[in-house]
Coordinates of C-alpha atoms and ligand atoms in Angstrom, one line a residue:
E235 CA 160.9 153.2 123.7
E236 CA 161.1 149.8 125.4
T237 CA 162.1 150.0 129.1
K238 CA 164.2 147.5 131.1
E239 CA 160.7 145.9 131.8
H240 CA 159.9 145.4 128.1
P241 CA 162.7 143.9 126.0
S242 CA 162.7 143.7 122.3
I243 CA 163.4 140.1 121.1
G244 CA 164.4 138.8 117.7
I245 CA 163.9 134.9 117.1
V246 CA 165.6 133.2 114.2
G247 CA 163.3 130.5 112.9
G248 CA 159.6 129.9 112.9
G249 CA 159.5 126.1 113.5
I250 CA 157.8 124.7 116.5
G251 CA 161.0 125.6 118.5
G252 CA 160.9 129.4 117.6
T253 CA 157.2 129.7 117.9
S254 CA 156.9 127.7 121.2
T255 CA 159.7 130.0 122.6
A256 CA 157.7 133.1 121.4
Y257 CA 154.6 132.0 123.2
F258 CA 156.5 131.1 126.6
L259 CA 158.4 134.8 126.2
R260 CA 155.0 136.3 125.8
Q261 CA 153.6 134.5 128.9
L262 CA 156.7 135.7 130.8
F263 CA 157.4 139.1 129.8
G264 CA 153.9 140.3 129.2
K265 CA 152.2 142.1 126.4
E266 CA 154.5 145.1 126.2
A267 CA 157.7 143.1 125.0
K268 CA 158.2 143.5 121.3
I269 CA 158.8 140.1 119.8
D270 CA 159.6 139.3 116.1
I271 CA 160.3 136.1 114.4
F272 CA 162.3 135.8 111.2
E273 CA 161.4 133.0 108.8
K274 CA 163.2 132.2 105.5
R275 CA 160.7 129.8 104.2
Q276 CA 157.5 129.1 106.0
V277 CA 156.2 129.0 109.6
G278 CA 156.2 125.3 110.9
G279 CA 159.6 124.6 109.5
R280 CA 159.8 120.7 109.6
L281 CA 156.2 120.5 110.5
T282 CA 154.7 120.5 106.9
T283 CA 152.3 118.7 104.7
I284 CA 152.5 117.4 101.3
K285 CA 149.7 117.4 98.5
I286 CA 149.6 113.9 96.7
G287 CA 146.6 113.4 94.4
D288 CA 143.6 114.9 96.3
N289 CA 145.2 114.2 99.7
Q290 CA 146.9 116.5 102.3
I291 CA 149.4 114.2 104.2
E292 CA 151.8 114.8 106.9
A293 CA 155.3 115.0 105.4
G294 CA 157.6 116.0 108.4
G295 CA 157.0 115.7 112.1
T296 CA 153.9 113.4 112.2
L297 CA 153.5 111.5 115.6
I298 CA 152.9 113.1 119.1
H299 CA 153.2 110.9 122.3
P300 CA 150.2 111.2 124.6
K301 CA 152.5 112.4 127.4
N302 CA 154.1 115.1 125.4
M303 CA 152.5 117.7 127.7
Y304 CA 153.3 121.1 125.8
M305 CA 151.9 119.6 122.5
V306 CA 148.9 118.3 124.3
N307 CA 148.4 121.7 125.9
F308 CA 148.9 123.7 122.8
T309 CA 146.6 121.7 120.8
K310 CA 143.8 122.4 123.5
L311 CA 144.7 126.1 123.9
L312 CA 144.7 126.7 120.1
G313 CA 141.3 125.2 119.7
L314 CA 142.6 122.2 117.6
E315 CA 141.7 118.4 117.9
Q316 CA 143.7 115.5 118.4
L317 CA 143.5 112.6 115.7
D318 CA 144.5 109.0 116.7
V319 CA 147.3 107.5 114.5
G320 CA 149.0 104.3 114.4
G321 CA 147.5 100.8 115.2
G322 CA 146.7 98.5 112.3
S323 CA 148.7 95.7 110.8
F324 CA 152.5 95.7 111.2
G325 CA 155.5 93.6 110.3
I326 CA 159.3 93.7 110.5
F327 CA 161.2 93.1 107.3
D328 CA 164.8 91.9 107.3
G329 CA 165.6 92.6 103.5
S330 CA 164.3 89.3 102.2
S331 CA 161.2 88.3 104.4
M332 CA 159.1 89.4 107.3
R333 CA 160.7 88.3 110.7
I334 CA 157.4 88.8 112.2
S335 CA 153.9 90.1 111.4
S336 CA 150.6 90.8 112.9
S337 CA 147.4 88.7 112.5
Q338 CA 144.0 89.9 112.2
Y339 CA 143.2 88.4 115.6
S340 CA 145.0 90.1 118.5
V341 CA 145.5 87.2 120.6
V342 CA 147.3 85.3 117.6
T343 CA 149.5 88.5 117.3
M344 CA 150.4 88.5 120.9
A345 CA 151.2 84.6 120.9
K346 CA 153.5 85.2 118.0
L347 CA 155.3 88.3 119.5
F348 CA 155.5 86.2 122.8
W349 CA 157.1 83.1 120.9
R350 CA 159.7 85.5 119.4
Y351 CA 160.5 87.9 122.0
G352 CA 159.4 86.3 125.3
M353 CA 158.7 88.7 128.2
D354 CA 160.7 91.6 126.4
I355 CA 157.5 92.2 124.4
Y356 CA 155.5 92.6 127.8
N357 CA 158.2 94.5 129.6
I358 CA 159.1 97.1 127.0
D359 CA 156.1 99.6 127.7
S360 CA 156.6 99.4 131.5
W361 CA 160.6 99.9 131.0
I362 CA 159.9 103.0 128.7
N363 CA 157.3 104.4 131.4
E364 CA 159.7 103.6 134.2
K365 CA 163.0 104.7 132.8
L366 CA 162.2 107.3 130.4
L367 CA 158.6 109.0 130.6
S368 CA 158.2 109.1 134.5
K369 CA 161.4 110.9 134.8
F370 CA 161.2 112.9 131.7
M371 CA 158.0 114.3 132.9
R372 CA 159.7 116.0 136.0
I373 CA 160.7 118.6 133.6
Y374 CA 157.1 120.1 133.4
D375 CA 157.3 120.6 137.2
I376 CA 160.7 122.1 136.8
Q377 CA 159.8 124.6 134.3
S378 CA 156.7 125.6 135.8
A379 CA 158.8 126.5 139.0
G380 CA 160.7 128.7 136.6
H381 CA 163.9 126.9 136.6
A382 CA 166.2 127.1 133.7
Y383 CA 169.6 125.5 132.5
T384 CA 172.3 126.8 130.5
T385 CA 173.5 123.5 128.8
V386 CA 171.7 120.6 127.3
P387 CA 173.2 118.1 129.7
D388 CA 172.2 120.2 132.7
L389 CA 168.5 120.5 131.4
I390 CA 168.6 116.6 130.7
G391 CA 170.3 115.7 133.9
A392 CA 167.8 117.8 135.8
M393 CA 165.1 115.5 134.7
D394 CA 167.1 112.5 136.2
P395 CA 170.7 112.0 136.5
S396 CA 170.5 108.5 134.8
F397 CA 169.8 110.3 131.6
I398 CA 173.5 111.6 131.4
S399 CA 174.7 108.0 131.3
Y400 CA 172.0 107.2 128.7
M401 CA 173.5 109.9 126.6
K402 CA 176.9 108.4 126.8
N403 CA 175.9 104.8 126.0
S404 CA 174.3 103.2 123.1
I405 CA 170.7 102.1 123.4
K406 CA 171.9 98.5 122.6
F407 CA 174.0 98.6 125.7
V408 CA 171.4 100.2 127.9
M409 CA 168.8 97.8 126.9
K410 CA 171.1 94.8 127.2
T411 CA 172.0 95.9 130.8
S412 CA 168.5 96.0 131.6
G413 CA 168.0 92.5 130.5
F414 CA 166.4 92.8 127.0
G415 CA 167.4 89.9 124.5
D416 CA 169.3 90.3 121.2
T417 CA 166.5 89.5 119.0
F418 CA 164.0 92.0 120.5
I419 CA 167.0 94.8 120.2
D420 CA 167.9 93.6 116.7
E421 CA 164.4 93.5 115.3
M422 CA 161.9 95.6 117.3
V423 CA 164.3 98.3 118.7
M424 CA 166.3 98.6 115.4
G425 CA 162.9 98.9 113.6
A426 CA 161.8 101.7 115.7
L427 CA 165.2 103.5 115.3
R428 CA 165.1 103.1 111.4
T429 CA 161.7 104.5 111.0
N430 CA 162.3 107.4 113.4
Y431 CA 165.8 108.4 113.1
G432 CA 166.9 106.5 110.0
Q433 CA 169.7 104.9 112.3
N434 CA 170.6 101.9 114.3
T435 CA 171.0 100.6 117.8
D436 CA 174.5 102.3 118.3
I437 CA 172.6 105.6 118.8
P438 CA 172.8 106.9 122.4
G439 CA 170.3 105.5 124.9
F440 CA 168.4 108.6 125.6
V441 CA 167.3 109.4 121.9
G442 CA 167.1 105.5 121.5
A443 CA 164.3 105.5 124.2
V444 CA 162.7 108.5 122.8
S445 CA 162.6 106.6 119.5
I446 CA 160.9 103.5 121.2
A447 CA 158.4 105.9 122.9
G448 CA 157.6 107.1 119.2
V449 CA 156.3 103.4 118.4
Q450 CA 154.2 103.1 121.6
P451 CA 150.3 103.0 121.7
G452 CA 148.3 106.1 121.7
L453 CA 150.3 108.3 119.4
W454 CA 148.1 111.1 117.9
A455 CA 148.5 114.0 115.4
V456 CA 146.8 117.3 115.1
K457 CA 143.6 117.1 113.0
G458 CA 144.2 119.0 109.8
G459 CA 147.9 119.0 110.2
N460 CA 150.7 119.7 112.9
K461 CA 151.8 122.6 111.5
Q462 CA 148.7 124.4 112.6
V463 CA 150.3 124.5 116.1
P464 CA 153.2 126.8 115.1
E465 CA 151.0 128.9 112.8
K466 CA 148.5 129.5 115.5
L467 CA 151.1 130.0 118.2
V468 CA 152.2 133.0 116.2
S469 CA 148.8 134.8 116.6
E470 CA 148.3 133.6 120.3
A471 CA 151.8 135.1 121.1
Q472 CA 151.2 138.3 119.0
V473 CA 154.6 138.3 117.3
Q474 CA 155.5 139.9 114.1
V475 CA 156.7 137.3 111.4
I476 CA 159.3 138.8 109.4
Q477 CA 159.6 137.0 106.1
G478 CA 163.5 137.0 105.4
T479 CA 166.8 135.0 105.7
V480 CA 169.0 136.3 108.5
V481 CA 172.7 136.1 107.7
S482 CA 174.2 137.8 110.5
V483 CA 174.0 138.6 114.2
Q484 CA 176.4 141.4 115.3
L485 CA 177.2 142.1 118.8
L486 CA 176.9 145.8 119.2
Q487 CA 179.4 148.2 120.8
Y488 CA 177.3 151.1 122.2
Q489 CA 174.8 151.3 125.1
G490 CA 171.4 150.7 123.7
K491 CA 170.5 147.5 122.1
N492 CA 172.7 144.4 122.2
Y493 CA 172.5 143.0 118.7
R494 CA 172.0 143.9 115.3
V495 CA 170.3 141.2 113.1
G496 CA 171.1 141.4 109.4
F497 CA 168.7 139.7 107.1
F498 CA 167.5 139.6 103.3
D499 CA 163.9 140.5 103.1
A500 CA 161.4 139.0 100.8
E501 CA 162.5 141.3 97.9
K502 CA 166.1 140.1 98.6
K503 CA 167.2 143.5 99.9
E504 CA 169.7 143.7 103.0
Q505 CA 168.0 145.1 106.1
F506 CA 169.2 145.5 110.0
K507 CA 167.0 145.3 113.1
D508 CA 168.4 145.8 116.7
Y509 CA 167.3 143.9 119.6
D510 CA 167.9 143.4 123.4
I511 CA 167.6 139.7 123.0
V512 CA 168.2 137.2 120.2
I513 CA 167.3 133.6 120.1
V514 CA 168.5 131.3 117.4
A515 CA 165.9 128.7 116.8
T516 CA 167.1 126.7 113.9
P517 CA 170.1 124.2 113.8
L518 CA 173.3 126.1 113.5
H519 CA 174.6 123.8 110.9
D520 CA 176.3 124.7 107.6
E521 CA 173.8 123.0 105.4
V522 CA 170.7 124.4 107.4
S523 CA 171.2 128.1 108.3
E524 CA 174.2 130.2 107.5
I525 CA 174.5 132.9 110.1
D526 CA 177.7 134.7 110.9
F527 CA 178.3 136.0 114.4
E528 CA 180.2 139.1 114.2
D529 CA 182.3 141.3 116.7
F530 CA 182.0 138.7 119.4
P531 CA 185.0 138.5 121.8
S532 CA 185.3 134.7 121.1
S533 CA 184.0 133.1 118.0
I534 CA 180.6 131.4 117.7
E535 CA 180.9 128.6 115.3
N536 CA 178.3 126.3 113.8
F537 CA 178.3 123.0 115.6
P538 CA 180.3 120.1 114.0
Q539 CA 177.9 117.3 114.2
Q540 CA 176.6 115.8 111.0
F541 CA 172.9 116.1 110.0
H542 CA 171.2 113.0 108.8
K543 CA 169.4 113.3 105.5
V544 CA 166.1 111.6 104.9
T545 CA 163.7 111.1 102.0
A546 CA 160.1 110.7 102.3
T547 CA 158.6 109.2 99.3
F548 CA 154.8 109.3 98.9
V549 CA 153.3 107.1 96.3
E550 CA 149.5 106.9 95.5
G551 CA 149.4 103.6 94.0
V552 CA 149.4 99.8 94.4
P553 CA 152.2 98.3 96.2
D554 CA 154.0 94.9 95.2
P555 CA 153.8 92.8 98.2
K556 CA 156.8 90.7 96.8
Y557 CA 159.1 93.6 97.5
F558 CA 158.6 92.8 101.1
G559 CA 158.8 89.1 100.8
V560 CA 154.9 88.7 100.9
D561 CA 153.2 86.6 98.2
N562 CA 149.5 87.9 98.8
A563 CA 148.4 91.6 98.6
D564 CA 146.0 91.3 101.4
D565 CA 148.9 90.1 103.6
L566 CA 151.0 93.1 103.2
P567 CA 151.1 94.8 106.6
N568 CA 150.1 98.6 106.8
S569 CA 153.1 99.5 108.6
I570 CA 156.5 97.9 107.8
L571 CA 159.5 98.4 110.0
T572 CA 162.9 97.2 108.8
C573 CA 165.6 95.9 110.7
N574 CA 168.6 95.6 108.2
D575 CA 170.4 98.8 107.8
S576 CA 172.1 97.9 104.6
I577 CA 168.7 98.1 102.6
L578 CA 167.0 101.2 101.1
V579 CA 163.7 101.5 103.0
N580 CA 163.8 102.5 106.5
S581 CA 160.0 101.8 106.9
Q582 CA 156.7 102.2 105.0
D583 CA 153.3 103.0 106.0
K584 CA 150.0 103.1 104.3
K585 CA 148.9 106.9 105.1
A586 CA 145.6 108.6 106.2
D587 CA 145.3 112.2 105.4
V588 CA 145.4 114.8 107.9
F589 CA 141.9 114.4 108.7
G590 CA 142.2 110.7 109.4
N591 CA 140.6 109.6 106.0
P592 CA 142.0 106.6 104.4
T593 CA 143.9 107.1 101.3
D594 CA 145.8 104.9 98.7
V595 CA 149.1 106.8 99.5
Y596 CA 152.1 104.9 100.8
K597 CA 155.0 106.8 102.5
F598 CA 158.4 105.3 102.6
F599 CA 161.6 106.7 104.4
S600 CA 165.1 106.0 103.0
N601 CA 168.5 107.6 103.8
T602 CA 169.2 108.1 100.2
P603 CA 166.8 109.2 97.5
P604 CA 164.9 106.1 95.8
S605 CA 165.7 105.8 92.0
E606 CA 163.0 105.4 89.5
D607 CA 163.8 101.8 89.3
D608 CA 163.5 101.3 93.1
V609 CA 159.9 102.9 92.9
K610 CA 159.1 100.5 90.0
Q611 CA 160.1 97.5 91.9
M612 CA 158.0 98.5 95.0
F613 CA 154.9 99.6 93.3
T614 CA 152.9 97.6 90.4
S615 CA 151.2 100.8 89.5
K616 CA 151.3 104.4 90.5
K617 CA 149.0 107.5 89.9
D618 CA 151.2 110.2 91.6
I619 CA 154.5 110.4 93.4
R620 CA 156.1 113.1 95.5
M621 CA 159.3 113.3 97.3
A622 CA 160.6 115.5 100.2
T623 CA 164.3 115.3 101.3
F624 CA 165.0 116.8 104.8
M625 CA 168.1 117.7 106.7
A626 CA 166.1 115.9 109.3
Y627 CA 167.8 115.4 112.7
P628 CA 171.4 115.0 113.9
E629 CA 173.6 112.1 113.0
Y630 CA 173.5 110.5 116.4
S631 CA 176.6 108.3 116.0
T632 CA 178.7 111.4 115.4
V633 CA 177.2 113.1 118.7
G634 CA 180.1 113.5 121.2
E635 CA 180.0 114.4 124.9
D636 CA 180.1 118.0 124.3
L637 CA 176.7 119.1 123.7
P638 CA 176.2 122.8 123.0
P639 CA 175.0 125.3 125.3
F640 CA 171.6 127.2 125.3
V641 CA 173.5 130.4 126.0
L642 CA 175.7 131.6 123.1
H643 CA 176.7 135.0 124.7
D644 CA 174.7 137.3 127.4
Q645 CA 171.1 137.5 126.1
L646 CA 172.0 135.4 122.9
Y647 CA 170.3 132.1 123.1
Y648 CA 170.2 128.8 121.2
V649 CA 167.0 126.5 121.2
N650 CA 168.2 123.7 118.7
G651 CA 171.3 122.4 120.8
I652 CA 168.4 120.1 122.4
E653 CA 168.3 118.1 119.2
L654 CA 171.6 116.5 120.0
A655 CA 170.0 114.8 123.0
A656 CA 166.8 113.9 120.9
S657 CA 165.0 115.7 118.0
A658 CA 161.2 115.6 118.5
M659 CA 158.5 118.3 118.5
E660 CA 158.1 118.1 122.4
M661 CA 162.1 118.4 122.8
S662 CA 161.9 121.8 120.7
S663 CA 159.0 123.0 122.9
I664 CA 160.9 122.0 126.1
A665 CA 164.0 123.8 124.8
G666 CA 161.8 127.0 123.9
K667 CA 160.5 127.0 127.4
N668 CA 164.2 126.7 128.9
V669 CA 165.3 129.4 126.7
A670 CA 162.3 131.8 127.5
L671 CA 163.1 131.1 131.1
L672 CA 166.7 131.9 130.8
A673 CA 166.0 135.1 128.9
Y674 CA 163.6 136.0 131.7
N675 CA 165.7 135.2 134.6
H676 CA 168.7 136.8 133.2
W677 CA 166.8 139.9 132.3
H678 CA 165.3 140.1 135.8
G679 CA 168.6 138.9 137.6
N680 CA 166.8 135.7 139.2
L681 CA 169.9 133.9 139.1
E682 CA 168.8 131.6 141.9
K683 CA 166.5 129.9 139.1
I684 CA 169.4 129.2 136.8
D685 CA 171.3 126.0 137.0
E686 CA 170.3 125.4 140.6
P687 CA 168.7 122.1 141.6
Y688 CA 164.9 121.8 141.6
L689 CA 163.7 120.5 144.9
D690 CA 160.5 118.9 144.5
P691 CA 158.2 120.4 147.2
A692 CA 156.5 117.0 147.6
L693 CA 159.6 115.3 148.6
E694 CA 160.9 118.2 150.5
K695 CA 157.7 118.0 152.6
D696 CA 158.2 114.1 153.1
K697 CA 161.7 114.9 154.3
T698 CA 160.7 117.3 157.0
E699 CA 157.9 114.9 158.3
L700 CA 160.5 112.4 158.7
Ligands
LIG1004 C1 160.9 113.5 108.2 C2 160.8 113.9 109.6 C3 159.7 113.2 110.5 C4 159.8 113.6 111.8 N1 158.7 113.0 112.6 C5 158.8 113.5 113.8 C6 157.5 112.9 114.7 O1 156.7 111.9 114.1 N2 157.4 113.4 115.9 C7 158.1 114.3 116.4 O2 158.0 114.6 117.6 N3 159.0 114.8 115.6 C8 159.3 114.3 114.5 N4 160.3 114.9 113.8 C9 161.3 116.0 114.3 C10 160.5 117.3 114.4 O3 159.9 117.6 113.2 C11 161.7 118.3 114.7 O4 162.3 118.0 116.0 C12 161.0 119.8 115.0 O5 160.0 120.0 114.1 C13 162.1 120.8 114.9 O6 161.5 122.1 115.1 P1 162.4 123.5 115.2 O7 161.6 124.5 115.3 O8 163.3 123.3 116.3 O9 163.3 123.5 113.9 P2 162.7 123.7 112.3 O10 161.2 123.2 112.0 O11 163.7 123.2 111.4 O12 162.5 125.5 112.3 C14 163.5 126.2 112.0 C15 163.0 127.2 111.0 O13 164.1 128.2 110.9 C16 164.1 128.6 109.6 N5 165.4 129.3 109.4 C17 166.5 128.4 109.3 N6 167.7 129.3 108.9 C18 167.1 130.6 108.8 C19 167.6 131.8 108.7 N7 168.9 131.9 108.4 N8 166.8 132.9 108.7 C20 165.4 132.9 108.9 N9 164.9 131.5 109.1 C21 165.7 130.4 109.0 C22 163.6 127.4 108.7 O14 163.1 127.8 107.6 C23 162.6 126.8 109.6 O15 161.3 127.2 109.5 C24 160.3 114.6 112.3 C25 161.4 115.2 111.6 C26 161.6 114.9 110.3 C27 162.6 115.8 109.2
LIG1005 C1 160.0 113.2 123.7 C2 159.3 112.1 124.1 C3 159.3 111.6 125.6 C4 158.6 111.3 123.1 C5 158.6 111.6 121.7 C6 158.2 110.3 120.9 C7 158.2 110.5 119.4 C8 156.8 110.9 118.9 C9 159.3 110.2 118.8 C10 159.2 110.2 117.2 C11 160.5 111.2 116.8 C12 160.7 111.2 115.4 C13 161.9 112.1 114.9 C14 160.0 110.7 114.4 C15 160.3 110.6 113.0 S1 159.3 109.6 111.7 C16 157.8 109.2 112.6 C17 157.1 108.1 112.0 N1 157.9 106.9 112.0 C18 156.6 108.5 110.6 O1 156.6 107.4 109.9 O2 156.2 109.5 110.3

């Protein structure tokens, strides 16, 4: 029998969002709480690898920013290693030729970049650090002080109030207002948005800035595959993984447990389990996870925003440089960003495997699956080809001002609303910690830690000294 101190908790979804939530819940509630994760496919979700030839390559979430502290800490805690990724030659393709490409000499590259983009190329890193990262990182202090928020705008606004206006204005507008030029925005920023979200500079400023951070120097991945983080979090958090597809969450009318989770188990048999607390850690979207919420006083619906489909195509072979307007194969950059949203390819990269070994595998992203003919035009020869299509992240142009809440009902929480602000591994982990704190604070009646402003002790001390 669980007591008030030891709730039973069911989590729907075993991606980084669900498994990080489980980890944080275990830290907060201690070892007696019973925590189950329901997973319909495999733990890791959108963190997954693909085998092509003899190579294992990241297929979903790939790059981690050096300042993504939860991902950094999980990697260390779980005995995993960081692998440097990124670097190497790059170019920006406009559909017929390269607008700019790097040289083998870094001074020449810097001169070319300065010639084309002026001071924007120097200012961008400090702008991202000052306008995004330094404010974003306040969340770690806020959460380590136990504070939690019931809505996505409240959480993002707690990092810094300026982020609310970033969520309402396009990245193009935000950057123009900060003094960046059209050429830089239309080429560099557009290239970053197309490779990371398959979208353009009309997307909101907050996710736009996250996307630019996703092409900054110092990016890394977990050696052996990012999916090891969710896999190992499951054992670290001592949770039971139930292989099954959740189809319903019913609000119970009797005094005992709050919710009944209905699911089809691995043998496709319908089963039910009751919990005090339920956490949904998958996008509530028709094409991703169909879950009925039954017997609630007001209906809980899937969220109306569109999801963006992306196909990642992996080809082991020899690329035709002419496809990217380059004559000589040696001059084809390893990483190609594209700045024209009417062409097929969002970006192309020569990949290393999950251990950092070089391969002859190229990955390209496209918003629609390529035809056989497309691939023939892009590669002069190919040994193997694999494709993975993802319901990848929200279609940010359809995201309105009403972002979903983290609290769907008393003791029923939702992690993935955060993706409507920005989708990234660290965002899911931050949302996981927020939901774990909400569940804990509600359970213990710590209402002073919910939706209350966080007063930075260092700033408060300065104020009293004045
Ligand atoms: C191609 C691609 C590249 C990306 N690259 C990066 C990157 O470089 N860096 C970065 O930070 N982020 C990247 N992302 C984003 C990142 O992968 C996601 O934000 C993150 O993995 C989301 O994790 P999650 O746990 O919230 O969701 P998911 O990983 O989707 O997990 C949800 C889980 O729930 C399960 N599930 C769904 N419905 C049910 C149900 N009814 N019953 C039981 N289980 C269910 C699913 O099977 C899934 O395992 C990328 C995403 C894609 C698609
Ligand atoms: C949350 C913060 C502050 C930073 C995260 C920055 C980051 C790593 C963003 C990437 C997000 C994303 C959805 C990338 C998708 S594709 C990645 C890459 N272009 C690839 O080719 O795999």
